[in-house]
Amino acid sequence: MHFRSLLLFLALLLPVTACSTGPETEPIVNPTATSSAAPAPDRADFSYFMYEQVESDGFCPEIGPLSAEITRRPDGAYLFDVVWLTEGEGYCDIGPFDFVRGQGSGRVNCAIQQYPPPRFLSSSEAERVDALFDQLDFFVPPTEECCLDTCAADRYSWEPAAAFNGELSVLDEVQTAELQLLLADLAAVSLAGAEPALLPASCETLAVPGAGLAFGIFDLEVDGQGRLWLASRYGVAVYDLAADVWQTFFGVEGPAGQGSYRLTSAPDGSVWVASFARDGLGFYDGQTWQQMALPAPITAADVNDVFFAEGMLWVATSVGVARWQQADKAW
């Protein structure tokens, strides 16, 4: 089992669910941190716990406790270093885990990697960095085996040897989506570092404050007002280039909330979206998102694409094409 994204910490604790029982072992012990950096920064040593929601196959890896270290550099950026066991290796619990005593059973080797901080957590945005870390001290990314559907966060102090108090606060869908986007942006930084051609000097990278849209974008659309709309796996976002303002619609009801796949805009200012979700056709009238029912016989079809031209909305589905006339508001 390989957990490539294990250590992008700002830790989340996901809802407790039943897991398979692994072989019994002695409780995991955290060794003393030994990593170093120059110049000598302020350090905060801590232990944290990770719990990931079980998928339908019943498999649920559990990680913890790990001994890690956050290094805050003089320029305000954060570095994440793993100091548990040896560099590049670690152990993952796959059996029942006692959050109060910090004990688990069942171990399997896993890989540990180091990542740079996200682009938007830079020294030029020190206040934003502090606000993010005050709200969510750590977060845990999803792995190949587990999905990050609903998150729960535990508030830790920055004092050494902070203990888990056994209390979880559940995050809503919007906060969960923002954490997923934070992971996505972090992963994109690593990819861009490996493939410089992806970010040529003539391009400018746009990042959503507190989140990021570097991953899972399926479509772009520029409306009549010059705003850039993005359809992503986490929902719809719009960027006003003139005002330099982002607006996101993550977690809202309907097609714009998740799995948005295609976008098109109409002369009246409305923006239409197709999504992977059931009944996945909707539009934004400038104030609210509204769902649009498909006509028979394609009522339950998957919507694959949308296009607006000459007063008509064309909808490509898994079972055929439908056309909606805006003037008559009829299929």
Short mmCIF file of the C-alpha atoms (twelve columns), coordinates in Angstrom:
data_MODEL
# 
_entry.id   MODEL 
# 
loop_
_atom_site.group_PDB 
_atom_site.id 
_atom_site.type_symbol 
_atom_site.label_atom_id 
_atom_site.label_alt_id 
_atom_site.label_comp_id 
_atom_site.label_asym_id 
_atom_site.label_seq_id 
_atom_site.Cartn_x 
_atom_site.Cartn_y 
_atom_site.Cartn_z 
_atom_site.pdbx_PDB_model_num 
ATOM 1   C CA . MET A 1   0.000   0.000  0.000   1 
ATOM 2   C CA . HIS A 2   1.404   3.346  -0.919  1 
ATOM 3   C CA . PHE A 3   0.353   6.708  0.562   1 
ATOM 4   C CA . ARG A 4   2.059   9.256  -1.629  1 
ATOM 5   C CA . SER A 5   0.256   12.220 -0.116  1 
ATOM 6   C CA . LEU A 6   0.434   11.118 3.512   1 
ATOM 7   C CA . LEU A 7   2.217   14.111 4.924   1 
ATOM 8   C CA . LEU A 8   0.648   17.312 3.720   1 
ATOM 9   C CA . PHE A 9   -0.289  18.217 7.229   1 
ATOM 10  C CA . LEU A 10  -2.887  20.420 8.469   1 
ATOM 11  C CA . ALA A 11  -4.661  17.447 10.042  1 
ATOM 12  C CA . LEU A 12  -8.200  16.405 9.575   1 
ATOM 13  C CA . LEU A 13  -9.931  13.648 11.416  1 
ATOM 14  C CA . LEU A 14  -12.666 11.979 9.480   1 
ATOM 15  C CA . PRO A 15  -15.781 10.365 10.989  1 
ATOM 16  C CA . VAL A 16  -15.184 7.127  12.830  1 
ATOM 17  C CA . THR A 17  -16.389 4.063  10.938  1 
ATOM 18  C CA . ALA A 18  -15.917 0.336  11.261  1 
ATOM 19  C CA . CYS A 19  -12.612 -1.040 10.005  1 
ATOM 20  C CA . SER A 20  -11.125 -4.461 9.507   1 
ATOM 21  C CA . THR A 21  -9.026  -5.814 12.354  1 
ATOM 22  C CA . GLY A 22  -5.322  -6.306 11.787  1 
ATOM 23  C CA . PRO A 23  -2.734  -8.283 13.754  1 
ATOM 24  C CA . GLU A 24  -2.075  -7.074 17.277  1 
ATOM 25  C CA . THR A 25  1.145   -5.173 17.979  1 
ATOM 26  C CA . GLU A 26  2.611   -3.067 20.718  1 
ATOM 27  C CA . PRO A 27  1.413   0.571  20.885  1 
ATOM 28  C CA . ILE A 28  3.246   2.855  18.483  1 
ATOM 29  C CA . VAL A 29  5.886   5.015  20.117  1 
ATOM 30  C CA . ASN A 30  6.968   8.374  18.705  1 
ATOM 31  C CA . PRO A 31  10.739  8.779  18.520  1 
ATOM 32  C CA . THR A 32  12.407  12.108 19.164  1 
ATOM 33  C CA . ALA A 33  12.502  14.526 16.252  1 
ATOM 34  C CA . THR A 34  15.944  14.877 14.710  1 
ATOM 35  C CA . SER A 35  15.520  16.892 11.501  1 
ATOM 36  C CA . SER A 36  17.199  20.267 11.118  1 
ATOM 37  C CA . ALA A 37  17.231  23.236 8.783   1 
ATOM 38  C CA . ALA A 38  19.344  26.352 8.275   1 
ATOM 39  C CA . PRO A 39  18.953  29.098 9.244   1 
ATOM 40  C CA . ALA A 40  17.566  27.910 12.579  1 
ATOM 41  C CA . PRO A 41  13.805  28.607 12.502  1 
ATOM 42  C CA . ASP A 42  11.115  28.567 15.140  1 
ATOM 43  C CA . ARG A 43  9.903   25.017 15.605  1 
ATOM 44  C CA . ALA A 44  6.804   23.364 17.004  1 
ATOM 45  C CA . ASP A 45  6.916   19.635 17.709  1 
ATOM 46  C CA . PHE A 46  3.617   17.829 17.973  1 
ATOM 47  C CA . SER A 47  1.849   14.523 17.584  1 
ATOM 48  C CA . TYR A 48  -1.294  14.183 15.523  1 
ATOM 49  C CA . PHE A 49  -3.813  11.527 14.601  1 
ATOM 50  C CA . MET A 50  -5.257  10.720 11.216  1 
ATOM 51  C CA . TYR A 51  -8.494  8.910  10.474  1 
ATOM 52  C CA . GLU A 52  -9.856  8.375  6.969   1 
ATOM 53  C CA . GLN A 53  -13.416 7.434  6.113   1 
ATOM 54  C CA . VAL A 54  -14.009 3.859  5.041   1 
ATOM 55  C CA . GLU A 55  -15.013 3.160  1.439   1 
ATOM 56  C CA . SER A 56  -17.684 0.730  0.275   1 
ATOM 57  C CA . ASP A 57  -15.199 -2.143 0.147   1 
ATOM 58  C CA . GLY A 58  -14.823 -1.971 3.931   1 
ATOM 59  C CA . PHE A 59  -11.124 -1.122 3.910   1 
ATOM 60  C CA . CYS A 60  -10.061 1.656  6.230   1 
ATOM 61  C CA . PRO A 61  -6.413  2.593  6.866   1 
ATOM 62  C CA . GLU A 62  -5.742  4.445  10.090  1 
ATOM 63  C CA . ILE A 63  -2.598  6.410  10.747  1 
ATOM 64  C CA . GLY A 64  -1.296  7.519  14.097  1 
ATOM 65  C CA . PRO A 65  0.197   8.765  16.114  1 
ATOM 66  C CA . LEU A 66  3.002   10.230 14.026  1 
ATOM 67  C CA . SER A 67  5.781   12.419 15.282  1 
ATOM 68  C CA . ALA A 68  6.342   15.299 12.907  1 
ATOM 69  C CA . GLU A 69  7.645   18.795 12.859  1 
ATOM 70  C CA . ILE A 70  6.493   22.037 11.295  1 
ATOM 71  C CA . THR A 71  9.253   24.475 10.504  1 
ATOM 72  C CA . ARG A 72  8.339   28.117 10.038  1 
ATOM 73  C CA . ARG A 73  10.984  29.894 8.041   1 
ATOM 74  C CA . PRO A 74  11.911  33.545 8.621   1 
ATOM 75  C CA . ASP A 75  10.042  34.547 5.444   1 
ATOM 76  C CA . GLY A 76  6.790   33.210 6.883   1 
ATOM 77  C CA . ALA A 77  6.433   30.116 4.721   1 
ATOM 78  C CA . TYR A 78  5.920   26.700 6.255   1 
ATOM 79  C CA . LEU A 79  7.926   23.572 5.582   1 
ATOM 80  C CA . PHE A 80  6.667   20.113 6.408   1 
ATOM 81  C CA . ASP A 81  9.203   17.501 7.480   1 
ATOM 82  C CA . VAL A 82  8.530   13.966 8.558   1 
ATOM 83  C CA . VAL A 83  10.757  12.732 11.344  1 
ATOM 84  C CA . TRP A 84  8.905   9.560  12.243  1 
ATOM 85  C CA . LEU A 85  11.137  6.496  12.065  1 
ATOM 86  C CA . THR A 86  13.495  6.870  9.093   1 
ATOM 87  C CA . GLU A 87  13.207  9.239  6.172   1 
ATOM 88  C CA . GLY A 88  11.134  7.746  3.401   1 
ATOM 89  C CA . GLU A 89  9.553   5.040  5.536   1 
ATOM 90  C CA . GLY A 90  6.831   4.763  8.126   1 
ATOM 91  C CA . TYR A 91  4.112   2.553  9.495   1 
ATOM 92  C CA . CYS A 92  0.371   2.782  8.920   1 
ATOM 93  C CA . ASP A 93  -2.196  1.304  11.269  1 
ATOM 94  C CA . ILE A 94  -4.851  -0.793 9.574   1 
ATOM 95  C CA . GLY A 95  -6.545  -2.149 12.708  1 
ATOM 96  C CA . PRO A 96  -8.802  -0.631 15.401  1 
ATOM 97  C CA . PHE A 97  -7.426  2.573  16.848  1 
ATOM 98  C CA . ASP A 98  -7.930  3.989  20.337  1 
ATOM 99  C CA . PHE A 99  -7.915  7.786  19.963  1 
ATOM 100 C CA . VAL A 100 -7.807  8.374  23.715  1 
ATOM 101 C CA . ARG A 101 -4.812  6.166  24.472  1 
ATOM 102 C CA . GLY A 102 -3.217  6.628  21.066  1 
ATOM 103 C CA . GLN A 103 -2.852  2.918  20.428  1 
ATOM 104 C CA . GLY A 104 -3.543  0.813  17.381  1 
ATOM 105 C CA . SER A 105 -2.887  -2.644 15.994  1 
ATOM 106 C CA . GLY A 106 -1.819  -3.892 12.608  1 
ATOM 107 C CA . ARG A 107 1.074   -2.308 10.731  1 
ATOM 108 C CA . VAL A 108 1.984   -2.044 7.100   1 
ATOM 109 C CA . ASN A 109 4.913   -0.218 5.518   1 
ATOM 110 C CA . CYS A 110 4.118   2.997  3.703   1 
ATOM 111 C CA . ALA A 111 6.093   5.674  1.914   1 
ATOM 112 C CA . ILE A 112 6.618   9.137  3.382   1 
ATOM 113 C CA . GLN A 113 7.288   12.103 1.135   1 
ATOM 114 C CA . GLN A 114 8.067   15.756 1.719   1 
ATOM 115 C CA . TYR A 115 6.169   18.575 0.007   1 
ATOM 116 C CA . PRO A 116 6.661   22.332 -0.236  1 
ATOM 117 C CA . PRO A 117 3.956   24.650 1.086   1 
ATOM 118 C CA . PRO A 118 1.178   25.665 -1.334  1 
ATOM 119 C CA . ARG A 119 1.809   28.719 -3.483  1 
ATOM 120 C CA . PHE A 120 -0.787  30.749 -1.635  1 
ATOM 121 C CA . LEU A 121 0.874   30.095 1.748   1 
ATOM 122 C CA . SER A 122 3.750   32.449 1.022   1 
ATOM 123 C CA . SER A 123 5.473   35.184 2.967   1 
ATOM 124 C CA . SER A 124 3.494   37.785 1.018   1 
ATOM 125 C CA . GLU A 125 0.318   36.448 2.621   1 
ATOM 126 C CA . ALA A 126 1.425   35.990 6.225   1 
ATOM 127 C CA . GLU A 127 -1.953  36.972 7.674   1 
ATOM 128 C CA . ARG A 128 -3.733  34.430 5.513   1 
ATOM 129 C CA . VAL A 129 -1.248  31.742 6.551   1 
ATOM 130 C CA . ASP A 130 -1.827  32.466 10.228  1 
ATOM 131 C CA . ALA A 131 -5.600  32.493 9.792   1 
ATOM 132 C CA . LEU A 132 -5.580  29.157 8.012   1 
ATOM 133 C CA . PHE A 133 -3.418  27.476 10.601  1 
ATOM 134 C CA . ASP A 134 -5.468  28.926 13.442  1 
ATOM 135 C CA . GLN A 135 -8.649  27.506 11.965  1 
ATOM 136 C CA . LEU A 136 -7.324  24.095 10.925  1 
ATOM 137 C CA . ASP A 137 -4.065  23.097 12.492  1 
ATOM 138 C CA . PHE A 138 -3.471  20.179 10.143  1 
ATOM 139 C CA . PHE A 139 -5.277  18.316 7.446   1 
ATOM 140 C CA . VAL A 140 -5.154  14.803 6.101   1 
ATOM 141 C CA . PRO A 141 -5.485  14.103 2.375   1 
ATOM 142 C CA . PRO A 142 -7.393  11.204 0.854   1 
ATOM 143 C CA . THR A 143 -5.524  8.153  -0.393  1 
ATOM 144 C CA . GLU A 144 -6.126  5.715  -3.198  1 
ATOM 145 C CA . GLU A 145 -8.170  3.513  -0.873  1 
ATOM 146 C CA . CYS A 146 -10.195 6.078  1.074   1 
ATOM 147 C CA . CYS A 147 -12.396 8.969  0.091   1 
ATOM 148 C CA . LEU A 148 -12.548 12.374 1.750   1 
ATOM 149 C CA . ASP A 149 -16.287 12.941 1.861   1 
ATOM 150 C CA . THR A 150 -16.954 14.559 5.220   1 
ATOM 151 C CA . CYS A 151 -14.161 15.888 7.385   1 
ATOM 152 C CA . ALA A 152 -13.800 16.409 11.088  1 
ATOM 153 C CA . ALA A 153 -11.128 18.574 12.641  1 
ATOM 154 C CA . ASP A 154 -9.561  18.574 16.059  1 
ATOM 155 C CA . ARG A 155 -8.087  21.802 17.390  1 
ATOM 156 C CA . TYR A 156 -4.549  21.468 18.656  1 
ATOM 157 C CA . SER A 157 -2.388  24.056 20.317  1 
ATOM 158 C CA . TRP A 158 1.071   24.888 19.019  1 
ATOM 159 C CA . GLU A 159 2.613   23.914 22.338  1 
ATOM 160 C CA . PRO A 160 4.948   20.897 22.320  1 
ATOM 161 C CA . ALA A 161 3.393   17.504 23.068  1 
ATOM 162 C CA . ALA A 162 -0.159  18.726 22.503  1 
ATOM 163 C CA . ALA A 163 -2.558  15.886 23.252  1 
ATOM 164 C CA . PHE A 164 -5.635  14.834 21.340  1 
ATOM 165 C CA . ASN A 165 -8.672  15.535 23.524  1 
ATOM 166 C CA . GLY A 166 -11.013 13.040 21.877  1 
ATOM 167 C CA . GLU A 167 -13.396 15.737 20.605  1 
ATOM 168 C CA . LEU A 168 -14.174 16.124 16.917  1 
ATOM 169 C CA . SER A 169 -15.930 18.980 15.160  1 
ATOM 170 C CA . VAL A 170 -17.501 18.041 11.822  1 
ATOM 171 C CA . LEU A 171 -16.853 20.357 8.887   1 
ATOM 172 C CA . ASP A 172 -19.520 21.244 6.368   1 
ATOM 173 C CA . GLU A 173 -19.329 20.433 2.648   1 
ATOM 174 C CA . VAL A 174 -17.841 23.792 1.721   1 
ATOM 175 C CA . GLN A 175 -15.005 23.489 4.257   1 
ATOM 176 C CA . THR A 176 -14.410 19.917 3.152   1 
ATOM 177 C CA . ALA A 177 -14.178 21.018 -0.486  1 
ATOM 178 C CA . GLU A 178 -11.711 23.773 0.430   1 
ATOM 179 C CA . LEU A 179 -9.478  21.225 2.133   1 
ATOM 180 C CA . GLN A 180 -9.608  18.969 -0.890  1 
ATOM 181 C CA . LEU A 181 -8.635  21.926 -3.052  1 
ATOM 182 C CA . LEU A 182 -5.754  22.739 -0.727  1 
ATOM 183 C CA . LEU A 183 -4.449  19.230 -1.281  1 
ATOM 184 C CA . ALA A 184 -4.950  19.575 -5.024  1 
ATOM 185 C CA . ASP A 185 -2.986  22.823 -5.167  1 
ATOM 186 C CA . LEU A 186 -0.192  21.272 -3.118  1 
ATOM 187 C CA . ALA A 187 -0.028  18.303 -5.460  1 
ATOM 188 C CA . ALA A 188 0.070   20.632 -8.466  1 
ATOM 189 C CA . VAL A 189 3.088   22.442 -7.032  1 
ATOM 190 C CA . SER A 190 4.952   19.145 -6.951  1 
ATOM 191 C CA . LEU A 191 3.869   18.353 -10.520 1 
ATOM 192 C CA . ALA A 192 4.865   21.792 -11.776 1 
ATOM 193 C CA . GLY A 193 8.271   21.372 -10.157 1 
ATOM 194 C CA . ALA A 194 8.779   18.112 -12.017 1 
ATOM 195 C CA . GLU A 195 7.442   19.444 -15.329 1 
ATOM 196 C CA . PRO A 196 8.505   23.104 -15.720 1 
ATOM 197 C CA . ALA A 197 6.936   23.234 -19.181 1 
ATOM 198 C CA . LEU A 198 3.523   23.160 -17.555 1 
ATOM 199 C CA . LEU A 199 4.084   26.665 -16.203 1 
ATOM 200 C CA . PRO A 200 5.858   28.724 -18.886 1 
ATOM 201 C CA . ALA A 201 7.076   32.196 -18.040 1 
ATOM 202 C CA . SER A 202 4.404   33.804 -20.209 1 
ATOM 203 C CA . CYS A 203 1.594   32.357 -18.070 1 
ATOM 204 C CA . GLU A 204 0.152   33.541 -14.788 1 
ATOM 205 C CA . THR A 205 -1.135  31.092 -12.202 1 
ATOM 206 C CA . LEU A 206 -4.442  32.015 -10.561 1 
ATOM 207 C CA . ALA A 207 -5.135  30.638 -7.081  1 
ATOM 208 C CA . VAL A 208 -8.299  30.856 -5.036  1 
ATOM 209 C CA . PRO A 209 -7.534  32.337 -1.589  1 
ATOM 210 C CA . GLY A 210 -7.750  29.666 1.071   1 
ATOM 211 C CA . ALA A 211 -8.328  26.884 -1.428  1 
ATOM 212 C CA . GLY A 212 -6.946  26.508 -4.960  1 
ATOM 213 C CA . LEU A 213 -8.152  25.337 -8.338  1 
ATOM 214 C CA . ALA A 214 -5.094  23.587 -9.679  1 
ATOM 215 C CA . PHE A 215 -6.717  20.183 -9.987  1 
ATOM 216 C CA . GLY A 216 -9.870  18.644 -11.422 1 
ATOM 217 C CA . ILE A 217 -10.871 21.481 -13.784 1 
ATOM 218 C CA . PHE A 218 -12.887 20.172 -16.732 1 
ATOM 219 C CA . ASP A 219 -14.093 23.278 -18.558 1 
ATOM 220 C CA . LEU A 220 -13.663 27.048 -18.897 1 
ATOM 221 C CA . GLU A 221 -16.117 29.680 -20.133 1 
ATOM 222 C CA . VAL A 222 -15.866 33.472 -20.462 1 
ATOM 223 C CA . ASP A 223 -19.271 35.154 -20.155 1 
ATOM 224 C CA . GLY A 224 -20.466 38.435 -21.668 1 
ATOM 225 C CA . GLN A 225 -19.099 40.393 -18.700 1 
ATOM 226 C CA . GLY A 226 -15.590 39.049 -19.196 1 
ATOM 227 C CA . ARG A 227 -15.700 36.787 -16.155 1 
ATOM 228 C CA . LEU A 228 -13.925 33.449 -16.238 1 
ATOM 229 C CA . TRP A 229 -16.062 30.487 -15.149 1 
ATOM 230 C CA . LEU A 230 -14.533 27.149 -14.181 1 
ATOM 231 C CA . ALA A 231 -16.220 23.754 -13.888 1 
ATOM 232 C CA . SER A 232 -14.380 21.418 -11.523 1 
ATOM 233 C CA . ARG A 233 -14.906 18.211 -9.610  1 
ATOM 234 C CA . TYR A 234 -15.536 20.305 -6.484  1 
ATOM 235 C CA . GLY A 235 -18.072 22.684 -8.018  1 
ATOM 236 C CA . VAL A 236 -18.249 25.890 -10.030 1 
ATOM 237 C CA . ALA A 237 -16.050 28.939 -9.495  1 
ATOM 238 C CA . VAL A 238 -15.952 32.314 -11.242 1 
ATOM 239 C CA . TYR A 239 -13.111 34.820 -11.468 1 
ATOM 240 C CA . ASP A 240 -13.740 38.500 -12.144 1 
ATOM 241 C CA . LEU A 241 -10.526 39.519 -13.891 1 
ATOM 242 C CA . ALA A 242 -11.209 43.256 -13.624 1 
ATOM 243 C CA . ALA A 243 -11.894 43.196 -9.879  1 
ATOM 244 C CA . ASP A 244 -9.476  40.315 -9.160  1 
ATOM 245 C CA . VAL A 245 -12.178 38.572 -7.116  1 
ATOM 246 C CA . TRP A 246 -13.013 34.863 -6.898  1 
ATOM 247 C CA . GLN A 247 -16.418 33.428 -6.041  1 
ATOM 248 C CA . THR A 248 -16.944 29.728 -5.445  1 
ATOM 249 C CA . PHE A 249 -20.111 27.657 -5.307  1 
ATOM 250 C CA . PHE A 250 -18.739 24.550 -3.609  1 
ATOM 251 C CA . GLY A 251 -21.263 22.545 -1.645  1 
ATOM 252 C CA . VAL A 252 -24.392 24.205 -3.070  1 
ATOM 253 C CA . GLU A 253 -27.386 22.113 -4.067  1 
ATOM 254 C CA . GLY A 254 -27.667 20.957 -7.654  1 
ATOM 255 C CA . PRO A 255 -25.212 20.525 -10.536 1 
ATOM 256 C CA . ALA A 256 -23.017 23.482 -9.542  1 
ATOM 257 C CA . GLY A 257 -22.165 21.930 -6.191  1 
ATOM 258 C CA . GLN A 258 -20.022 18.996 -7.233  1 
ATOM 259 C CA . GLY A 259 -18.893 17.157 -10.316 1 
ATOM 260 C CA . SER A 260 -19.530 20.084 -12.655 1 
ATOM 261 C CA . TYR A 261 -18.254 19.082 -16.076 1 
ATOM 262 C CA . ARG A 262 -19.236 21.550 -18.820 1 
ATOM 263 C CA . LEU A 263 -20.190 25.247 -18.937 1 
ATOM 264 C CA . THR A 264 -21.808 27.593 -21.418 1 
ATOM 265 C CA . SER A 265 -23.085 31.171 -21.118 1 
ATOM 266 C CA . ALA A 266 -26.086 32.899 -22.709 1 
ATOM 267 C CA . PRO A 267 -26.480 36.531 -23.882 1 
ATOM 268 C CA . ASP A 268 -28.880 37.257 -21.013 1 
ATOM 269 C CA . GLY A 269 -26.040 36.626 -18.546 1 
ATOM 270 C CA . SER A 270 -27.137 33.183 -17.415 1 
ATOM 271 C CA . VAL A 271 -24.532 30.450 -17.095 1 
ATOM 272 C CA . TRP A 272 -25.458 26.823 -17.701 1 
ATOM 273 C CA . VAL A 273 -23.655 23.857 -16.184 1 
ATOM 274 C CA . ALA A 274 -23.685 20.115 -16.768 1 
ATOM 275 C CA . SER A 275 -22.451 17.809 -14.022 1 
ATOM 276 C CA . PHE A 276 -21.848 14.172 -13.181 1 
ATOM 277 C CA . ALA A 277 -24.571 14.413 -10.556 1 
ATOM 278 C CA . ARG A 278 -28.016 12.986 -11.113 1 
ATOM 279 C CA . ASP A 279 -30.320 15.435 -12.905 1 
ATOM 280 C CA . GLY A 280 -27.100 17.184 -13.845 1 
ATOM 281 C CA . LEU A 281 -28.311 20.267 -15.716 1 
ATOM 282 C CA . GLY A 282 -28.726 23.672 -14.129 1 
ATOM 283 C CA . PHE A 283 -28.196 27.392 -14.638 1 
ATOM 284 C CA . TYR A 284 -27.199 30.514 -12.714 1 
ATOM 285 C CA . ASP A 285 -29.455 33.552 -13.190 1 
ATOM 286 C CA . GLY A 286 -27.063 35.989 -11.526 1 
ATOM 287 C CA . GLN A 287 -28.499 35.445 -8.056  1 
ATOM 288 C CA . THR A 288 -29.166 31.750 -7.506  1 
ATOM 289 C CA . TRP A 289 -28.538 28.356 -9.064  1 
ATOM 290 C CA . GLN A 290 -31.575 26.535 -10.422 1 
ATOM 291 C CA . GLN A 291 -31.975 22.980 -11.618 1 
ATOM 292 C CA . MET A 292 -33.410 22.219 -15.055 1 
ATOM 293 C CA . ALA A 293 -35.387 19.018 -15.656 1 
ATOM 294 C CA . LEU A 294 -34.647 17.134 -18.847 1 
ATOM 295 C CA . PRO A 295 -37.527 16.189 -21.157 1 
ATOM 296 C CA . ALA A 296 -38.742 12.661 -21.832 1 
ATOM 297 C CA . PRO A 297 -37.383 10.255 -22.952 1 
ATOM 298 C CA . ILE A 298 -33.992 11.436 -21.652 1 
ATOM 299 C CA . THR A 299 -35.196 12.400 -18.178 1 
ATOM 300 C CA . ALA A 300 -32.658 10.236 -16.351 1 
ATOM 301 C CA . ALA A 301 -29.815 10.564 -18.873 1 
ATOM 302 C CA . ASP A 302 -26.292 11.663 -18.023 1 
ATOM 303 C CA . VAL A 303 -25.520 15.178 -19.304 1 
ATOM 304 C CA . ASN A 304 -22.184 15.224 -21.138 1 
ATOM 305 C CA . ASP A 305 -22.090 18.706 -22.676 1 
ATOM 306 C CA . VAL A 306 -24.045 21.956 -23.040 1 
ATOM 307 C CA . PHE A 307 -23.825 24.699 -25.665 1 
ATOM 308 C CA . PHE A 308 -25.838 27.888 -26.180 1 
ATOM 309 C CA . ALA A 309 -26.234 29.452 -29.629 1 
ATOM 310 C CA . GLU A 310 -28.858 31.579 -31.420 1 
ATOM 311 C CA . GLY A 311 -31.334 31.501 -28.574 1 
ATOM 312 C CA . MET A 312 -31.190 27.753 -28.089 1 
ATOM 313 C CA . LEU A 313 -29.522 25.538 -25.503 1 
ATOM 314 C CA . TRP A 314 -28.166 22.286 -26.893 1 
ATOM 315 C CA . VAL A 315 -27.726 19.443 -24.414 1 
ATOM 316 C CA . ALA A 316 -25.726 16.310 -25.226 1 
ATOM 317 C CA . THR A 317 -26.702 13.324 -23.090 1 
ATOM 318 C CA . SER A 318 -25.886 9.642  -22.830 1 
ATOM 319 C CA . VAL A 319 -29.013 8.736  -24.811 1 
ATOM 320 C CA . GLY A 320 -29.376 11.596 -27.285 1 
ATOM 321 C CA . VAL A 321 -29.427 15.344 -27.909 1 
ATOM 322 C CA . ALA A 322 -32.046 17.763 -26.588 1 
ATOM 323 C CA . ARG A 323 -32.682 21.393 -27.584 1 
ATOM 324 C CA . TRP A 324 -34.270 24.061 -25.360 1 
ATOM 325 C CA . GLN A 325 -35.641 27.277 -26.888 1 
ATOM 326 C CA . GLN A 326 -35.064 30.201 -24.563 1 
ATOM 327 C CA . ALA A 327 -37.808 32.408 -26.046 1 
ATOM 328 C CA . ASP A 328 -40.527 29.797 -25.539 1 
ATOM 329 C CA . LYS A 329 -38.852 28.206 -22.517 1 
ATOM 330 C CA . ALA A 330 -39.712 24.836 -23.977 1 
ATOM 331 C CA . TRP A 331 -37.885 21.702 -25.113 1 
# 
